[in-house]
């Protein structure tokens, strides 16, 4: 391999290829374990959190790689902070406990990337035990946790079930009509539902699909 190519592909501060590949592989396996701890510890069903387990796996691997890239270089660490400061996350976290598992994935990825895989292995069952204990002996979330208020305005004389049913079934795990009012001086109906989204990160897709339904005049989605 030419010297210029070797110099472009390698850096003395980065772990050797074999060590880096091992840590990335461990990060990949640890990510699935972190996602499993989340599902088991939180008692999630298959359809309750479609995206977060995938996020936890990817995040663990990415953080392991980032940790190896940074190493002990302070300038790289500040550079990473500056690069990530432009990222904005606007997804509403329905359950604040999910945030703890995101931090958990970050910590496990950092430990593996820094060469503390044994410490990560000790931490994962500890977090699982804590999650299970709080699941069974901790305070129970209210029954309406995760519910959202959906208001839909449709033309007078239209059947709401026939008009909206298919779209609501596609995006919602449960919904119930809680109020019906007239709008536009009696020319339209204002329907308010209490709903639970299948995927909280795709609320805008529900609103967009409802707005595309012929006969729908307006849609509003807000916290219940």
PDB file of C-alpha atoms in Angstrom:
ATOM      1  CA  UNK A   1       0.000   0.000   0.000  1.00  0.00           C
ATOM      2  CA  UNK A   2       1.424   3.452  -0.910  1.00  0.00           C
ATOM      3  CA  UNK A   3       2.542   5.592   2.013  1.00  0.00           C
ATOM      4  CA  UNK A   4       0.143   8.391   1.140  1.00  0.00           C
ATOM      5  CA  UNK A   5      -2.819   5.992   1.144  1.00  0.00           C
ATOM      6  CA  UNK A   6      -1.730   4.387   4.416  1.00  0.00           C
ATOM      7  CA  UNK A   7      -1.401   7.836   5.974  1.00  0.00           C
ATOM      8  CA  UNK A   8      -4.903   8.782   4.767  1.00  0.00           C
ATOM      9  CA  UNK A   9      -6.500   5.605   6.109  1.00  0.00           C
ATOM     10  CA  UNK A  10      -4.764   5.303   9.474  1.00  0.00           C
ATOM     11  CA  UNK A  11      -3.976   7.471  12.438  1.00  0.00           C
ATOM     12  CA  UNK A  12      -1.743   6.669  15.351  1.00  0.00           C
ATOM     13  CA  UNK A  13      -4.409   7.790  17.833  1.00  0.00           C
ATOM     14  CA  UNK A  14      -7.022   5.340  16.521  1.00  0.00           C
ATOM     15  CA  UNK A  15      -6.966   1.700  17.753  1.00  0.00           C
ATOM     16  CA  UNK A  16      -5.594  -0.939  15.342  1.00  0.00           C
ATOM     17  CA  UNK A  17      -8.024  -2.451  12.858  1.00  0.00           C
ATOM     18  CA  UNK A  18      -8.484  -5.724  14.767  1.00  0.00           C
ATOM     19  CA  UNK A  19      -9.167  -3.938  18.058  1.00  0.00           C
ATOM     20  CA  UNK A  20     -11.522  -1.436  16.432  1.00  0.00           C
ATOM     21  CA  UNK A  21     -13.453  -4.210  14.656  1.00  0.00           C
ATOM     22  CA  UNK A  22     -13.775  -6.121  17.923  1.00  0.00           C
ATOM     23  CA  UNK A  23     -15.118  -3.092  19.773  1.00  0.00           C
ATOM     24  CA  UNK A  24     -17.594  -2.281  17.000  1.00  0.00           C
ATOM     25  CA  UNK A  25     -18.800  -5.896  17.040  1.00  0.00           C
ATOM     26  CA  UNK A  26     -19.187  -5.766  20.809  1.00  0.00           C
ATOM     27  CA  UNK A  27     -21.077  -2.489  20.460  1.00  0.00           C
ATOM     28  CA  UNK A  28     -23.413  -4.113  17.951  1.00  0.00           C
ATOM     29  CA  UNK A  29     -24.171  -7.024  20.286  1.00  0.00           C
ATOM     30  CA  UNK A  30     -24.466  -4.726  23.289  1.00  0.00           C
ATOM     31  CA  UNK A  31     -26.972  -2.585  21.379  1.00  0.00           C
ATOM     32  CA  UNK A  32     -29.308  -5.549  21.001  1.00  0.00           C
ATOM     33  CA  UNK A  33     -28.897  -6.323  24.685  1.00  0.00           C
ATOM     34  CA  UNK A  34     -29.718  -2.699  25.585  1.00  0.00           C
ATOM     35  CA  UNK A  35     -32.823  -2.873  23.377  1.00  0.00           C
ATOM     36  CA  UNK A  36     -33.793  -6.163  25.034  1.00  0.00           C
ATOM     37  CA  UNK A  37     -33.336  -4.642  28.484  1.00  0.00           C
ATOM     38  CA  UNK A  38     -35.637  -1.804  27.406  1.00  0.00           C
ATOM     39  CA  UNK A  39     -38.352  -4.119  26.086  1.00  0.00           C
ATOM     40  CA  UNK A  40     -38.224  -6.506  29.073  1.00  0.00           C
ATOM     41  CA  UNK A  41     -37.631  -3.907  31.759  1.00  0.00           C
ATOM     42  CA  UNK A  42     -40.384  -1.598  30.554  1.00  0.00           C
ATOM     43  CA  UNK A  43     -42.820  -4.372  29.662  1.00  0.00           C
ATOM     44  CA  UNK A  44     -43.237  -3.053  26.136  1.00  0.00           C
ATOM     45  CA  UNK A  45     -45.305  -5.001  23.626  1.00  0.00           C
ATOM     46  CA  UNK A  46     -44.290  -5.427  19.996  1.00  0.00           C
ATOM     47  CA  UNK A  47     -46.357  -2.510  18.717  1.00  0.00           C
ATOM     48  CA  UNK A  48     -45.888  -0.116  21.632  1.00  0.00           C
ATOM     49  CA  UNK A  49     -42.462   1.230  20.647  1.00  0.00           C
ATOM     50  CA  UNK A  50     -41.666   0.499  17.041  1.00  0.00           C
ATOM     51  CA  UNK A  51     -38.631   2.757  16.680  1.00  0.00           C
ATOM     52  CA  UNK A  52     -36.894   3.171  20.036  1.00  0.00           C
ATOM     53  CA  UNK A  53     -35.331  -0.341  20.234  1.00  0.00           C
ATOM     54  CA  UNK A  54     -33.827   0.205  16.776  1.00  0.00           C
ATOM     55  CA  UNK A  55     -32.568   3.606  17.897  1.00  0.00           C
ATOM     56  CA  UNK A  56     -30.920   2.056  20.953  1.00  0.00           C
ATOM     57  CA  UNK A  57     -29.032  -0.495  18.838  1.00  0.00           C
ATOM     58  CA  UNK A  58     -27.818   2.110  16.357  1.00  0.00           C
ATOM     59  CA  UNK A  59     -26.934   4.587  19.093  1.00  0.00           C
ATOM     60  CA  UNK A  60     -24.795   2.070  20.978  1.00  0.00           C
ATOM     61  CA  UNK A  61     -22.767   1.239  17.860  1.00  0.00           C
ATOM     62  CA  UNK A  62     -22.386   4.884  16.824  1.00  0.00           C
ATOM     63  CA  UNK A  63     -21.248   6.017  20.270  1.00  0.00           C
ATOM     64  CA  UNK A  64     -18.703   3.184  20.427  1.00  0.00           C
ATOM     65  CA  UNK A  65     -17.236   4.366  17.105  1.00  0.00           C
ATOM     66  CA  UNK A  66     -17.297   8.020  18.156  1.00  0.00           C
ATOM     67  CA  UNK A  67     -15.523   7.195  21.415  1.00  0.00           C
ATOM     68  CA  UNK A  68     -12.729   5.450  19.533  1.00  0.00           C
ATOM     69  CA  UNK A  69     -12.409   8.378  17.134  1.00  0.00           C
ATOM     70  CA  UNK A  70     -12.162  10.903  19.973  1.00  0.00           C
ATOM     71  CA  UNK A  71      -9.825   8.823  22.131  1.00  0.00           C
ATOM     72  CA  UNK A  72      -7.968  11.172  24.464  1.00  0.00           C
ATOM     73  CA  UNK A  73      -7.976  14.064  21.988  1.00  0.00           C
ATOM     74  CA  UNK A  74      -9.686  17.039  23.648  1.00  0.00           C
ATOM     75  CA  UNK A  75      -9.899  19.001  20.407  1.00  0.00           C
ATOM     76  CA  UNK A  76     -11.880  16.194  18.728  1.00  0.00           C
ATOM     77  CA  UNK A  77     -14.239  16.061  21.691  1.00  0.00           C
ATOM     78  CA  UNK A  78     -15.011  19.778  21.411  1.00  0.00           C
ATOM     79  CA  UNK A  79     -15.297  19.456  17.651  1.00  0.00           C
ATOM     80  CA  UNK A  80     -17.899  16.713  18.068  1.00  0.00           C
ATOM     81  CA  UNK A  81     -19.897  18.855  20.502  1.00  0.00           C
ATOM     82  CA  UNK A  82     -19.875  21.692  18.000  1.00  0.00           C
ATOM     83  CA  UNK A  83     -20.939  19.447  15.135  1.00  0.00           C
ATOM     84  CA  UNK A  84     -23.815  17.915  17.069  1.00  0.00           C
ATOM     85  CA  UNK A  85     -25.022  21.248  18.434  1.00  0.00           C
ATOM     86  CA  UNK A  86     -26.741  21.939  15.104  1.00  0.00           C
ATOM     87  CA  UNK A  87     -28.936  18.844  15.467  1.00  0.00           C
ATOM     88  CA  UNK A  88     -32.434  19.417  16.821  1.00  0.00           C
ATOM     89  CA  UNK A  89     -34.732  16.618  17.963  1.00  0.00           C
ATOM     90  CA  UNK A  90     -38.401  17.551  17.942  1.00  0.00           C
ATOM     91  CA  UNK A  91     -39.989  14.175  18.697  1.00  0.00           C
ATOM     92  CA  UNK A  92     -42.082  14.317  21.865  1.00  0.00           C
ATOM     93  CA  UNK A  93     -40.995  11.759  24.469  1.00  0.00           C
ATOM     94  CA  UNK A  94     -44.229  10.258  25.772  1.00  0.00           C
ATOM     95  CA  UNK A  95     -42.517   8.425  28.649  1.00  0.00           C
ATOM     96  CA  UNK A  96     -39.561  10.099  30.358  1.00  0.00           C
ATOM     97  CA  UNK A  97     -38.203   6.653  31.254  1.00  0.00           C
ATOM     98  CA  UNK A  98     -37.372   6.218  27.568  1.00  0.00           C
ATOM     99  CA  UNK A  99     -34.850   9.041  27.955  1.00  0.00           C
ATOM    100  CA  UNK A 100     -33.045   7.034  30.631  1.00  0.00           C
ATOM    101  CA  UNK A 101     -32.599   4.142  28.178  1.00  0.00           C
ATOM    102  CA  UNK A 102     -31.228   6.490  25.520  1.00  0.00           C
ATOM    103  CA  UNK A 103     -28.617   7.659  28.060  1.00  0.00           C
ATOM    104  CA  UNK A 104     -28.038   4.001  28.958  1.00  0.00           C
ATOM    105  CA  UNK A 105     -27.233   3.198  25.313  1.00  0.00           C
ATOM    106  CA  UNK A 106     -24.848   6.170  25.154  1.00  0.00           C
ATOM    107  CA  UNK A 107     -23.005   5.061  28.305  1.00  0.00           C
ATOM    108  CA  UNK A 108     -22.690   1.446  27.142  1.00  0.00           C
ATOM    109  CA  UNK A 109     -21.384   2.582  23.751  1.00  0.00           C
ATOM    110  CA  UNK A 110     -18.842   4.866  25.421  1.00  0.00           C
ATOM    111  CA  UNK A 111     -17.661   2.104  27.757  1.00  0.00           C
ATOM    112  CA  UNK A 112     -17.145  -0.352  24.895  1.00  0.00           C
ATOM    113  CA  UNK A 113     -15.477   2.225  22.661  1.00  0.00           C
ATOM    114  CA  UNK A 114     -13.102   3.193  25.465  1.00  0.00           C
ATOM    115  CA  UNK A 115     -12.161  -0.436  26.150  1.00  0.00           C
ATOM    116  CA  UNK A 116     -14.266  -1.003  29.277  1.00  0.00           C
ATOM    117  CA  UNK A 117     -16.428  -3.806  27.887  1.00  0.00           C
ATOM    118  CA  UNK A 118     -16.370  -5.670  31.213  1.00  0.00           C
ATOM    119  CA  UNK A 119     -17.781  -2.617  32.987  1.00  0.00           C
ATOM    120  CA  UNK A 120     -20.519  -2.406  30.337  1.00  0.00           C
ATOM    121  CA  UNK A 121     -21.301  -6.107  30.858  1.00  0.00           C
ATOM    122  CA  UNK A 122     -21.685  -5.511  34.593  1.00  0.00           C
ATOM    123  CA  UNK A 123     -23.875  -2.463  34.069  1.00  0.00           C
ATOM    124  CA  UNK A 124     -26.458  -4.028  31.757  1.00  0.00           C
ATOM    125  CA  UNK A 125     -27.930  -6.571  34.225  1.00  0.00           C
ATOM    126  CA  UNK A 126     -27.851  -3.888  36.930  1.00  0.00           C
ATOM    127  CA  UNK A 127     -30.006  -1.582  34.806  1.00  0.00           C
ATOM    128  CA  UNK A 128     -32.340  -4.472  33.920  1.00  0.00           C
ATOM    129  CA  UNK A 129     -32.779  -5.298  37.602  1.00  0.00           C
ATOM    130  CA  UNK A 130     -33.477  -1.656  38.453  1.00  0.00           C
ATOM    131  CA  UNK A 131     -36.019  -1.367  35.616  1.00  0.00           C
ATOM    132  CA  UNK A 132     -37.821  -4.538  36.694  1.00  0.00           C
ATOM    133  CA  UNK A 133     -37.926  -3.415  40.335  1.00  0.00           C
ATOM    134  CA  UNK A 134     -39.366  -0.016  39.411  1.00  0.00           C
ATOM    135  CA  UNK A 135     -41.795  -1.665  37.005  1.00  0.00           C
ATOM    136  CA  UNK A 136     -43.350  -3.812  39.731  1.00  0.00           C
ATOM    137  CA  UNK A 137     -42.846  -1.802  42.916  1.00  0.00           C
ATOM    138  CA  UNK A 138     -42.597   1.745  41.581  1.00  0.00           C
ATOM    139  CA  UNK A 139     -45.491   4.151  40.997  1.00  0.00           C
ATOM    140  CA  UNK A 140     -47.814   3.114  38.198  1.00  0.00           C
ATOM    141  CA  UNK A 141     -48.266   5.519  35.276  1.00  0.00           C
ATOM    142  CA  UNK A 142     -51.802   6.890  34.897  1.00  0.00           C
ATOM    143  CA  UNK A 143     -54.105   4.905  32.648  1.00  0.00           C
ATOM    144  CA  UNK A 144     -54.385   7.808  30.234  1.00  0.00           C
ATOM    145  CA  UNK A 145     -50.610   8.190  29.837  1.00  0.00           C
ATOM    146  CA  UNK A 146     -49.718   8.607  26.188  1.00  0.00           C
ATOM    147  CA  UNK A 147     -53.221   9.655  25.142  1.00  0.00           C
ATOM    148  CA  UNK A 148     -53.605  12.576  22.769  1.00  0.00           C
ATOM    149  CA  UNK A 149     -56.553  14.759  21.794  1.00  0.00           C
ATOM    150  CA  UNK A 150     -57.394  14.746  18.090  1.00  0.00           C
ATOM    151  CA  UNK A 151     -59.879  17.285  16.700  1.00  0.00           C
ATOM    152  CA  UNK A 152     -61.225  16.825  13.181  1.00  0.00           C
ATOM    153  CA  UNK A 153     -63.626  19.173  11.399  1.00  0.00           C
ATOM    154  CA  UNK A 154     -65.772  17.619   8.665  1.00  0.00           C
ATOM    155  CA  UNK A 155     -68.624  18.786   6.501  1.00  0.00           C
ATOM    156  CA  UNK A 156     -72.152  18.538   7.881  1.00  0.00           C
ATOM    157  CA  UNK A 157     -74.024  15.416   6.770  1.00  0.00           C
ATOM    158  CA  UNK A 158     -70.951  13.212   6.356  1.00  0.00           C
ATOM    159  CA  UNK A 159     -70.568   9.919   8.231  1.00  0.00           C
ATOM    160  CA  UNK A 160     -67.481  10.242  10.504  1.00  0.00           C
ATOM    161  CA  UNK A 161     -66.921   6.481  10.789  1.00  0.00           C
ATOM    162  CA  UNK A 162     -66.967   5.920   7.036  1.00  0.00           C
ATOM    163  CA  UNK A 163     -64.927   9.043   6.356  1.00  0.00           C
ATOM    164  CA  UNK A 164     -62.210   8.679   9.019  1.00  0.00           C
ATOM    165  CA  UNK A 165     -62.302   5.059  10.176  1.00  0.00           C
ATOM    166  CA  UNK A 166     -59.706   3.573   7.832  1.00  0.00           C
ATOM    167  CA  UNK A 167     -57.168   6.350   8.459  1.00  0.00           C
ATOM    168  CA  UNK A 168     -57.616   6.235  12.231  1.00  0.00           C
ATOM    169  CA  UNK A 169     -57.253   2.444  12.310  1.00  0.00           C
ATOM    170  CA  UNK A 170     -54.022   2.689  10.325  1.00  0.00           C
ATOM    171  CA  UNK A 171     -52.307   5.200  12.640  1.00  0.00           C
ATOM    172  CA  UNK A 172     -53.871   4.647  16.066  1.00  0.00           C
ATOM    173  CA  UNK A 173     -53.750   1.751  18.496  1.00  0.00           C
ATOM    174  CA  UNK A 174     -56.917   3.019  20.181  1.00  0.00           C
ATOM    175  CA  UNK A 175     -59.310   5.941  19.835  1.00  0.00           C
ATOM    176  CA  UNK A 176     -62.635   7.048  21.303  1.00  0.00           C
ATOM    177  CA  UNK A 177     -64.972   9.898  20.391  1.00  0.00           C
ATOM    178  CA  UNK A 178     -65.323  12.167  23.439  1.00  0.00           C
ATOM    179  CA  UNK A 179     -67.225  15.177  22.079  1.00  0.00           C
ATOM    180  CA  UNK A 180     -69.079  16.466  19.025  1.00  0.00           C
ATOM    181  CA  UNK A 181     -69.741  20.146  18.335  1.00  0.00           C
ATOM    182  CA  UNK A 182     -70.914  22.264  15.439  1.00  0.00           C
ATOM    183  CA  UNK A 183     -68.630  24.781  13.763  1.00  0.00           C
ATOM    184  CA  UNK A 184     -68.872  27.477  11.112  1.00  0.00           C
ATOM    185  CA  UNK A 185     -72.370  28.448  12.273  1.00  0.00           C
ATOM    186  CA  UNK A 186     -73.661  24.897  11.992  1.00  0.00           C
ATOM    187  CA  UNK A 187     -72.128  24.159   8.582  1.00  0.00           C
ATOM    188  CA  UNK A 188     -69.535  21.705   9.924  1.00  0.00           C
ATOM    189  CA  UNK A 189     -68.998  19.165  12.701  1.00  0.00           C
ATOM    190  CA  UNK A 190     -66.079  19.372  15.156  1.00  0.00           C
ATOM    191  CA  UNK A 191     -65.205  15.856  16.375  1.00  0.00           C
ATOM    192  CA  UNK A 192     -62.803  15.370  19.297  1.00  0.00           C
ATOM    193  CA  UNK A 193     -61.212  11.969  19.887  1.00  0.00           C
ATOM    194  CA  UNK A 194     -58.992  10.680  22.657  1.00  0.00           C
ATOM    195  CA  UNK A 195     -56.369   8.658  20.813  1.00  0.00           C
ATOM    196  CA  UNK A 196     -53.166   6.690  21.285  1.00  0.00           C
ATOM    197  CA  UNK A 197     -50.670   6.801  18.418  1.00  0.00           C
ATOM    198  CA  UNK A 198     -49.019   3.594  17.221  1.00  0.00           C
ATOM    199  CA  UNK A 199     -45.817   5.587  16.660  1.00  0.00           C
ATOM    200  CA  UNK A 200     -45.520   8.913  18.504  1.00  0.00           C
ATOM    201  CA  UNK A 201     -42.831  10.037  16.062  1.00  0.00           C
ATOM    202  CA  UNK A 202     -45.271   9.963  13.127  1.00  0.00           C
ATOM    203  CA  UNK A 203     -47.999  12.245  14.434  1.00  0.00           C
ATOM    204  CA  UNK A 204     -47.508  14.563  11.448  1.00  0.00           C
ATOM    205  CA  UNK A 205     -48.218  11.646   9.084  1.00  0.00           C
ATOM    206  CA  UNK A 206     -51.616  11.118  10.742  1.00  0.00           C
ATOM    207  CA  UNK A 207     -52.448  14.822  10.382  1.00  0.00           C
ATOM    208  CA  UNK A 208     -51.331  14.849   6.741  1.00  0.00           C
ATOM    209  CA  UNK A 209     -53.340  11.724   5.865  1.00  0.00           C
ATOM    210  CA  UNK A 210     -56.482  13.103   7.510  1.00  0.00           C
ATOM    211  CA  UNK A 211     -56.124  16.404   5.671  1.00  0.00           C
ATOM    212  CA  UNK A 212     -56.001  14.475   2.380  1.00  0.00           C
ATOM    213  CA  UNK A 213     -59.387  12.861   3.061  1.00  0.00           C
ATOM    214  CA  UNK A 214     -62.093  14.521   0.986  1.00  0.00           C
ATOM    215  CA  UNK A 215     -64.594  16.193   3.301  1.00  0.00           C
ATOM    216  CA  UNK A 216     -62.122  16.971   6.096  1.00  0.00           C
ATOM    217  CA  UNK A 217     -61.828  20.722   6.643  1.00  0.00           C
ATOM    218  CA  UNK A 218     -59.294  20.857   9.469  1.00  0.00           C
ATOM    219  CA  UNK A 219     -57.229  18.693  11.836  1.00  0.00           C
ATOM    220  CA  UNK A 220     -55.623  19.496  15.195  1.00  0.00           C
ATOM    221  CA  UNK A 221     -53.538  17.097  17.320  1.00  0.00           C
ATOM    222  CA  UNK A 222     -52.618  18.075  20.874  1.00  0.00           C
ATOM    223  CA  UNK A 223     -51.791  16.600  24.249  1.00  0.00           C
ATOM    224  CA  UNK A 224     -54.846  15.314  26.078  1.00  0.00           C
TER     225      UNK A 224
END
